[in-house]
Coordinates of C-alpha atoms and ligand atoms in Angstrom, one line a residue:
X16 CA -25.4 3.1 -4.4
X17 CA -22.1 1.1 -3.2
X18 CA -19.4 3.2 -5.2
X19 CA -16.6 1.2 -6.5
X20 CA -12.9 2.6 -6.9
X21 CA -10.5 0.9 -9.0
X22 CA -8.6 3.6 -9.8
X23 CA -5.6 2.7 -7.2
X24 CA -2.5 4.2 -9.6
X25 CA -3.9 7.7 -9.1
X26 CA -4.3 8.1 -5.8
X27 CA -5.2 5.6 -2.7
X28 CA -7.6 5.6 0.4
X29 CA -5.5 7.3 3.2
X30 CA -5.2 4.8 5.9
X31 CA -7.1 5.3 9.2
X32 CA -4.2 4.7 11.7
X33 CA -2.8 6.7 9.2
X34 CA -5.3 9.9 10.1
X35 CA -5.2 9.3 13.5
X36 CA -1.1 9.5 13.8
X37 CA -1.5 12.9 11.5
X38 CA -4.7 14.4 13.9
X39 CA -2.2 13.7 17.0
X40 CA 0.6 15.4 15.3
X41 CA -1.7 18.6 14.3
X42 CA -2.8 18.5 18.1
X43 CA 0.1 17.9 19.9
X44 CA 3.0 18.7 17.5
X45 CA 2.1 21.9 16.1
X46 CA 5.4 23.0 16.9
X47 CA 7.9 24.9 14.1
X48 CA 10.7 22.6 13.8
X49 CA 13.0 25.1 13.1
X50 CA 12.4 27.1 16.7
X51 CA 14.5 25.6 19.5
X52 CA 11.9 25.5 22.1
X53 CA 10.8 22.1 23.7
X54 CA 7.6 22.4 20.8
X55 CA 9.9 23.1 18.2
X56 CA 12.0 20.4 19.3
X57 CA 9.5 17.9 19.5
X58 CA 8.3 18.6 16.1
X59 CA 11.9 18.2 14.7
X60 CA 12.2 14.8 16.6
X61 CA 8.8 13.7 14.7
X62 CA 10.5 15.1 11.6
X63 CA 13.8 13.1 11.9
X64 CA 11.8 10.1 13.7
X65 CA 9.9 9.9 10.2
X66 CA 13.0 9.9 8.1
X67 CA 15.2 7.3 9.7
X68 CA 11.9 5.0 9.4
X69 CA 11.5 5.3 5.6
X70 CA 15.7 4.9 5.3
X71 CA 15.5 1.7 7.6
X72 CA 12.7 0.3 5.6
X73 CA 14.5 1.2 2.0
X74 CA 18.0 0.3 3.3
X75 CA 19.3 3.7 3.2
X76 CA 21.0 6.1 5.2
X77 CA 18.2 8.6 7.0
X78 CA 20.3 11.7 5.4
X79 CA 19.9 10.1 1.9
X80 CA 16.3 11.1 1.9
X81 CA 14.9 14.6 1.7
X82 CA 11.1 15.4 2.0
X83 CA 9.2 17.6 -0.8
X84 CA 5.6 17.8 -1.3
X85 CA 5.3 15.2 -4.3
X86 CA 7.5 13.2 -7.0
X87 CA 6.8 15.4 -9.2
X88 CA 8.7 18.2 -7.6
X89 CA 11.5 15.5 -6.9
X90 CA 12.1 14.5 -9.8
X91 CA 12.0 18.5 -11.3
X92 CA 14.7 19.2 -8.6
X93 CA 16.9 16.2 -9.4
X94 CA 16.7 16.3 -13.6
X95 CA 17.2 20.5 -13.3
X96 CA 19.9 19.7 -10.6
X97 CA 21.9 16.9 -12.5
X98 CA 21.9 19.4 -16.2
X99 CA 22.7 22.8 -14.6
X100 CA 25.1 21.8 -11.7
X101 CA 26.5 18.1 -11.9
X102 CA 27.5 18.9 -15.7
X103 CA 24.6 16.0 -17.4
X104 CA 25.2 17.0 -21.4
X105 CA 22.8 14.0 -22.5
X106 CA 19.4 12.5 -21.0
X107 CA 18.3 9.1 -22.0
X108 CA 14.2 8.4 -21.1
X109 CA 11.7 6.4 -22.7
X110 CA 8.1 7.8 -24.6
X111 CA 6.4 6.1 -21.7
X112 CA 7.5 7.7 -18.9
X113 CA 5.1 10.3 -16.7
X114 CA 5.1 13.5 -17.8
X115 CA 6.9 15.2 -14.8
X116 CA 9.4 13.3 -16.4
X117 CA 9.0 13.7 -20.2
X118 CA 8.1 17.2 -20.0
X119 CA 10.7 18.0 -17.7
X120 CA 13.3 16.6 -20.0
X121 CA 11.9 18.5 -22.9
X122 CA 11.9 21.4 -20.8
X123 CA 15.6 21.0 -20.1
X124 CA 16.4 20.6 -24.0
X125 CA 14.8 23.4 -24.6
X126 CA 16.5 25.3 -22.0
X127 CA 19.6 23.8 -21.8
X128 CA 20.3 22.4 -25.2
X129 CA 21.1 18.8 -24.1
X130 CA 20.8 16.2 -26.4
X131 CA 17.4 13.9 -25.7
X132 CA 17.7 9.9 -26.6
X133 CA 14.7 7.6 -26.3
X134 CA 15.4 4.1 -25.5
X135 CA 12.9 1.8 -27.6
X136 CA 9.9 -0.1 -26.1
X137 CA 9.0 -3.4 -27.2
X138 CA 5.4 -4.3 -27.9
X139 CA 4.8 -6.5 -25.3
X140 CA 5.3 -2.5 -23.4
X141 CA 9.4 -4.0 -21.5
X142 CA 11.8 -1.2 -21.9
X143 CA 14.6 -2.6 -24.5
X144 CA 17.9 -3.1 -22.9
X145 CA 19.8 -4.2 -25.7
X146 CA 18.7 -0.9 -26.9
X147 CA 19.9 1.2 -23.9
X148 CA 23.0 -0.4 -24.2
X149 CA 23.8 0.5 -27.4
X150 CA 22.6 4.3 -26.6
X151 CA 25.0 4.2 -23.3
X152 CA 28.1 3.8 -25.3
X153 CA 29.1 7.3 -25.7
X154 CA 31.1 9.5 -23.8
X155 CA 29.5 12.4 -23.2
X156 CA 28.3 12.6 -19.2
X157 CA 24.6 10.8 -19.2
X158 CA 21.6 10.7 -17.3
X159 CA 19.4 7.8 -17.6
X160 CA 15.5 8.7 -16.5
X161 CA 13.3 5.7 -16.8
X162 CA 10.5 4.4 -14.2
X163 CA 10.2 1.5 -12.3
X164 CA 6.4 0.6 -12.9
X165 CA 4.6 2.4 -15.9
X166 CA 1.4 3.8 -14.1
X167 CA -0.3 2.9 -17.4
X168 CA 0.3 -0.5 -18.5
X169 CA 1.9 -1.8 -14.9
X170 CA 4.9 -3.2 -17.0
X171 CA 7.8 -3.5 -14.9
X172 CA 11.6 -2.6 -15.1
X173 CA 14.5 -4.7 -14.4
X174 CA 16.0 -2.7 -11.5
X175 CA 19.0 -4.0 -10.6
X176 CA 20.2 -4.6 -13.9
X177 CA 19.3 -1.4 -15.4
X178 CA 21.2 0.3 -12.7
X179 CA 24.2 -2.1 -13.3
X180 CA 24.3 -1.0 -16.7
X181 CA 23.8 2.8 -16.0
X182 CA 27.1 2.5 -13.6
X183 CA 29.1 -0.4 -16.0
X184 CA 28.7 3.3 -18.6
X185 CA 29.0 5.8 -16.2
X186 CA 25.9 7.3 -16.6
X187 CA 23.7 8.5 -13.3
X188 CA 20.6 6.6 -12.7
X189 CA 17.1 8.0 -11.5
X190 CA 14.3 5.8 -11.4
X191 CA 11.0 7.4 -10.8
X192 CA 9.4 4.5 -8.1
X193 CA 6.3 6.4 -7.6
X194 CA 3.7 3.7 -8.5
X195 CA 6.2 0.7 -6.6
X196 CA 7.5 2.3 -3.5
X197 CA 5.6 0.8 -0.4
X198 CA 4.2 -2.0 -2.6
X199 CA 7.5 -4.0 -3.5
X200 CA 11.2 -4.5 -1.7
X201 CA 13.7 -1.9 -1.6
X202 CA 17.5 -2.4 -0.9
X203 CA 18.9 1.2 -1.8
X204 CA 22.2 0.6 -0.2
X205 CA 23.0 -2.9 -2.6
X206 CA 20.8 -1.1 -5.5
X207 CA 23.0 0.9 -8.6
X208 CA 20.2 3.8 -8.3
X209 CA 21.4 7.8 -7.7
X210 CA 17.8 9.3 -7.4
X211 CA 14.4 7.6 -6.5
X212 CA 11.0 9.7 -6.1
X213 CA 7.8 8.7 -4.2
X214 CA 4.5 10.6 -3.5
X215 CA 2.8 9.3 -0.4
X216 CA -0.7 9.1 -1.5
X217 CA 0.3 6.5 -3.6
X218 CA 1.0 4.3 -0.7
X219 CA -2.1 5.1 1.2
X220 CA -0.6 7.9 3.0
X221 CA -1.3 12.1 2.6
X222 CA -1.5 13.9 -0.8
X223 CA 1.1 16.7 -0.4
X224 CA 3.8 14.8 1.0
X225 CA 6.6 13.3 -0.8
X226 CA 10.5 12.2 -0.9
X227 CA 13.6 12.0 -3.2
X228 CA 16.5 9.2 -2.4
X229 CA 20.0 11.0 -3.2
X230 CA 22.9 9.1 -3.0
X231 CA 25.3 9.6 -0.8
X232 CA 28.3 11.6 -2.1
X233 CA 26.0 13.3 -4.6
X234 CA 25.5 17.2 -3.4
X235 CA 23.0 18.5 -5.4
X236 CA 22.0 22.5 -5.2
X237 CA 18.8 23.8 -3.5
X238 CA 15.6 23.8 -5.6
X239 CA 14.2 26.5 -2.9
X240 CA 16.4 29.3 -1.3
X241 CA 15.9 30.5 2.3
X242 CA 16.1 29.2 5.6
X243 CA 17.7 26.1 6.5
X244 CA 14.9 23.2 6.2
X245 CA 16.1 20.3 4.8
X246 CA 19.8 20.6 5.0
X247 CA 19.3 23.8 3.2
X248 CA 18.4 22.1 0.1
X249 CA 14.4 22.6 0.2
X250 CA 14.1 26.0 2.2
X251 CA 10.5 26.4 3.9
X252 CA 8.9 25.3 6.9
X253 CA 8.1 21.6 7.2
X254 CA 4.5 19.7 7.2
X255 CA 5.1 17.9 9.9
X256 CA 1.9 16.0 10.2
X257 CA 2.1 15.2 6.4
X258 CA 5.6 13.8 7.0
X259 CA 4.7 11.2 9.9
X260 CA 1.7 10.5 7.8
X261 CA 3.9 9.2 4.8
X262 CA 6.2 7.3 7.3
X263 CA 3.2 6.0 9.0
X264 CA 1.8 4.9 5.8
X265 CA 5.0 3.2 4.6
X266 CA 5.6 1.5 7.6
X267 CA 1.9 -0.5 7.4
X268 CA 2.7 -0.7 4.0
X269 CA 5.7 -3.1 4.6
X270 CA 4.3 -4.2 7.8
X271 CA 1.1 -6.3 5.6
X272 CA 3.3 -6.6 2.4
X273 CA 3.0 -9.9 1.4
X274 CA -0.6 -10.3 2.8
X275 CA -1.3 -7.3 0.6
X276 CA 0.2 -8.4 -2.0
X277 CA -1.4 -12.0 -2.4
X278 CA -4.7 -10.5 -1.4
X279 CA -4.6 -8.1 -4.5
X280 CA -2.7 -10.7 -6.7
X281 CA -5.5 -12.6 -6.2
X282 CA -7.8 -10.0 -6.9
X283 CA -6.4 -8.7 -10.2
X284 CA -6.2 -12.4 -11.6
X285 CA -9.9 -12.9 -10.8
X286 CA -10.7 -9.9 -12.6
X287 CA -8.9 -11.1 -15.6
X288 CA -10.4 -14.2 -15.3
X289 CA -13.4 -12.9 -15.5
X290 CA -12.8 -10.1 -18.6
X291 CA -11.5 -13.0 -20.5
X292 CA -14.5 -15.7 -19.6
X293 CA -17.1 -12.4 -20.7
X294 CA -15.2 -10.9 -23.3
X295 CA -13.0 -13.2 -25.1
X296 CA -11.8 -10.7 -27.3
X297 CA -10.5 -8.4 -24.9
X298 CA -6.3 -7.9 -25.3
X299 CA -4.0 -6.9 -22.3
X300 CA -1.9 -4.1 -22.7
X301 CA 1.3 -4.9 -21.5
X302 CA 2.7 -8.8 -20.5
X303 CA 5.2 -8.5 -17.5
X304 CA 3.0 -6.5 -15.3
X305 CA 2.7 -5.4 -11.8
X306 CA 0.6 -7.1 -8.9
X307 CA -2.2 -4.0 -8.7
X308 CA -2.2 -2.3 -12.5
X309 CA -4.6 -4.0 -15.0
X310 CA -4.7 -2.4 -18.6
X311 CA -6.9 -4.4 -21.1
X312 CA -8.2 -3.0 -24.7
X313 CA -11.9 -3.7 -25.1
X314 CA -13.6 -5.4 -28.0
X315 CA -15.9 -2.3 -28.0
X316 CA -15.9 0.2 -31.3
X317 CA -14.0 3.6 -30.9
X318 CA -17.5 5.5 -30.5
X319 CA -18.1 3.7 -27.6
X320 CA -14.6 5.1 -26.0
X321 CA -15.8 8.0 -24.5
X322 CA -19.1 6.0 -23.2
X323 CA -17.3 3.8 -21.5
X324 CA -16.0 5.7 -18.4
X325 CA -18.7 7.9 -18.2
X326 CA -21.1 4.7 -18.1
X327 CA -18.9 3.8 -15.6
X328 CA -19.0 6.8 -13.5
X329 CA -23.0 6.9 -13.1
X330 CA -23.0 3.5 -11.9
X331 CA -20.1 4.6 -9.0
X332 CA -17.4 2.4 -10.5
X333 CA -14.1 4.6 -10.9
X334 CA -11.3 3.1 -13.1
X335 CA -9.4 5.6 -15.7
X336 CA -8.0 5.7 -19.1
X337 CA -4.5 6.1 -18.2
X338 CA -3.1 8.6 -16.3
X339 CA -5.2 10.6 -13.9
X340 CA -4.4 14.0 -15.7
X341 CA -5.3 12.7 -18.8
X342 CA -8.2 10.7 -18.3
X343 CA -10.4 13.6 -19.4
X344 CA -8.5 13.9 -22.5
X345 CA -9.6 12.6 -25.8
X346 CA -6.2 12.1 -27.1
X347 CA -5.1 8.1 -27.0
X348 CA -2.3 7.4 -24.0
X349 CA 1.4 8.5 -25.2
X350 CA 2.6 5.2 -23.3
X351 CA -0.1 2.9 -25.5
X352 CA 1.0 4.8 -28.7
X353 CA 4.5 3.1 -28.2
X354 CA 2.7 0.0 -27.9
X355 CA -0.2 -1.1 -29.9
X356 CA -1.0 -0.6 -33.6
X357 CA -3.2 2.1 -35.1
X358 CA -6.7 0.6 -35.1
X359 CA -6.1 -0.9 -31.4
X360 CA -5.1 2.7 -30.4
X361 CA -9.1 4.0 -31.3
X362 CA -10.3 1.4 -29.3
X363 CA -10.9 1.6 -25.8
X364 CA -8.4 0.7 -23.3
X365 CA -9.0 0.7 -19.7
X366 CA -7.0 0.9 -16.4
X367 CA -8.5 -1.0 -13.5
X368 CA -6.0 -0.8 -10.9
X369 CA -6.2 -2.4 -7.4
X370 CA -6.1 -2.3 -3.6
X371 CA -6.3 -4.8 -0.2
X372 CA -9.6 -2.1 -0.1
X373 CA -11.2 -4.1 -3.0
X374 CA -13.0 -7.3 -2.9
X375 CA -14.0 -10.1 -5.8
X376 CA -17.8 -8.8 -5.5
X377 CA -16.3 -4.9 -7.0
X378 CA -14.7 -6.8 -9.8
X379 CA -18.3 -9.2 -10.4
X380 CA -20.2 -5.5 -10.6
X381 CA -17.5 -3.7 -13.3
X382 CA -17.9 -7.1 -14.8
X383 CA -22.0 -6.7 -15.0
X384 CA -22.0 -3.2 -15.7
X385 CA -19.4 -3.7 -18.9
X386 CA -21.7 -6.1 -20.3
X387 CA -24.6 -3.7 -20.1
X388 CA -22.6 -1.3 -22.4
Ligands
PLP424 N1 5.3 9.2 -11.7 C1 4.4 8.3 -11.8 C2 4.7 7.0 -12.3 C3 3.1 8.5 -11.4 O1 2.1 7.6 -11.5 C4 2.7 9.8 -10.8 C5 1.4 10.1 -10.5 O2 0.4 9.7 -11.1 C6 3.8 10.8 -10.7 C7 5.0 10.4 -11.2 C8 3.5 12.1 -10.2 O3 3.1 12.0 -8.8 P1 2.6 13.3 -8.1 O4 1.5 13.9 -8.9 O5 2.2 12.8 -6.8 O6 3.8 14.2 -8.0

C-alpha cells in the first residue's frame, strides 16, 4: 500500500542532503564545541557557520539568534523572561494560539498575577486589529503574543503591521513563526518583531533542533544555568549535527522557495477543487489562508467524526484534526471554537496540509477514499 502523508503542519520529511550534511557532522565533527582543541574548534566553527546562515537568510544579525531544541522551549524562555525580568505586567494573545503559547501565558497568570487580554477573532478565523488597538491603549508595560500562521486553519497575520502597532504602543512583540519560517520571506532587521520561534522539523530539517530571534538590545536572563553555551543564556552542550541540519534545511528551503511554493499552491487549489466538485457542501475553515494548510468542515454527521481519520489511517492517508497533540482528543479544536457556530463545531473538520513531497494523484486517492466513507 502507497501511504499518503498530508499531515505537513506537524512535522515534515527530513530532507536527504539534509541527512547526509548531519551523518558527516556526526562522523567528522563529533567534537565538544566548548573544548579548545582543533575538534572542538571545528565543531564550534560548524556551530557559528550554522548561525550566520539562518541570520543572513532572515536579515538579522548572527548573535540575534540563539539555538534551543524546539519553539516550544523558545517561546517558554522568552514569555517567562519578558514577565519575571523585563518587568511585562500585561500579556495580550489570542484563543487560537498553540498551546506552548496559551498555556504558557496561563501559566504565567497563575504564577505571576499578570493580567491576560484576548484580542478577538473574526469568523472568517483574521485576528481583529481594530480590536488589538483598542486593547493596546493602556499604560501598563505589554507583551503582545500572537502567531504568524495558525497551524489549524492556515489563516495568516499581518506582520508588518501588527508589529507597527505593538511599537506605535510600546508594547514588545513575539510572533511565534513556527508553521511560516522557511516557507515565506523574512526581513528581521526592517520587521517591528522583538521575539520570533522556529522548530526545524517544520522546515524539513531535524526534530530536536530549534531557534529564538532576540532583538538586539534586549538582554534576556538564562533559561538554563551552567557553562557558557549559548552566550551563557542556554547552558549545556550543543547538538551540533542537529544545528547544521536546521541551517541545512533552511538554506534549501529558501534556495527552491518560489518553485516550492507554486508547486504546493498548485497542489492545495487542486485539492479544493476537487473537495468542492465531490462534496459541494463542504465549508473551509478560515478565508485568508496559507499556501500549504487546508482546513475544510465536512458535510458528514458528528458520528462519523471519529470514523473519519481512522478510515483514513487504514487506507495509509495521514491528515489530522488539528493540532498534532490533539488529534487523538475528542474535544473539538480551541482555534475552530473561536470560529464556527455550535452545530459546525460537531461536525468534522479536517486538516490536509501540504508539501513539494505531494503530488495531484495523493489528493485524487483522499478524494476516492472520502467518498467511500
Ligand atoms: N507553534 C506552532 C504554530 C506549531 O505548529 C507548533 C507545533 O506544532 C509549535 C508552536 C510547537 O513546536 P514544537 O513542538 O516543535 O516545539
Amino acid at each position: 500500500m502507497k501511504k499518503i502523508y498530508l499531515d505537513n503542519a506537524a512535522t515534515t520529511p527530513i530532507r536527504k542532503e539534509v541527512i547526509a550534511e548531519m551523518i558527516t557532522i556526526m562522523q567528522e565533527d563529533f567534537g565538544n564545541p566548548s573544548s579548545t582543541h582543533s575538534y572542538g574548534r571545528s565543531a564550534k566553527s560548524a556551530l557559528e557557520t550554522s548561525r550566520k546562515s539562518i541570520a543572513k537568510i532572515l536579515n538579522c544579525v548572527a548573535q540575534e539568534i540563539i539555538f534551543t531544541t524546539n519553539a516550544t522551549e523558545a517561546s517558554n524562555w522568552i514569555l517567562r523572561n519578558s514577565v519575571k525580568d523585563l518587568g511585562v505586567k500585561r500579556i495580550i494573545t489570542s484563543k487560537v494560539e498553540h498551546h506552548a503559547t496559551l498555556y504558557t501565558v496561563q501559566n504565567l497568570q497563575r504564577e505571576f498575577g499578570i493580567d491576560v487580554d484576548y484580542v478577538k477573532i473574526l469568523p472568517n478565523g483574521d485576528v481583529d486589529l481594530t480590536n488589538l488597538v483598542h486593547l493596546l491603549s493602556s499604560d501598563v508595560k505589554t507583551l503582545v503574543t500572537l502567531m504568524h500562521v495558525n497551524n489549524e486553519t492556515g489563516c495568516i497575520l499581518d506582520l508588518e503591521k501588527t508589529g507597527r502597532l505593538c511599537h506605535q504602543h510600546n508594547a514588545l512583540f513575539h510572533c511565534d513563526t513556527v508553521q511560516s519560517i522557511g516557507k515565506t520571506e523574512f526581513n528581521l532587521a526592517e520587521t517591528n518583531v522583538d521575539f520570533i520561534v522556529a522548530s526545524a522539523h517544520k522546515f524539513h530539517g531535524p526534530k530536536g533542533a530549534g531557534f529564538a530571534f532576540v532583538k538586539k538590545g534586549i538582554i534576556l536572563q538564562p533559561m538554563l544555568f551552567g557553562g557558557e553555551q549559548e552566550k551563557g543564556l542556554r547552558a549545556g552542550t550543543e547538538a551540533v549535527h542537529q544545528v547544521v541540519g536546521m541551517a541545512k534545511a533552511l538554506e534549501l528551503s529558501y534556495h527552491n522557495l518560489n518553485e516550492e511554493r507554486n508547486y504546493i499552491l498548485d497542489i492545495k487549489n487542486y485539492c479544493k477543487e476537487q473537495l468542492l466538485l465531490n462534496f459541494p457542501e463542504i465549508k473551509i475553515n478560515g478565508e485568508n489562508t496559507f499556501y500549504n494548510i487546508l482546513n475544510i468542515l465536512l458535510p458528514f454527521s458528528p458520528e462519523k467524526t471519529a470514523m473519519i481519520l481512522f478510515n483514513l489511517d487504514m487506507k495509509g492517508i495521514a491528515v489530522s484534526r488539528g493540532s498534532a497533540c490533539q488529534s487523538g482528543s475528542p474535544k473539538p479544536s480551541h482555534v475552530l471554537a473561536e470560529m464556527l457556530q455550535e452545530e459546525d463545531l460537531l461536525k468534522p473538520s479536517l486538516r490536509i496540509s501540504f508539501s513539494h513531497y505531494n503530488s495531484r494523484e495523493d489528493i485524487d486517492v483522499l478524494i476516492q477514499e472520502l467518498k467511500g466513507i
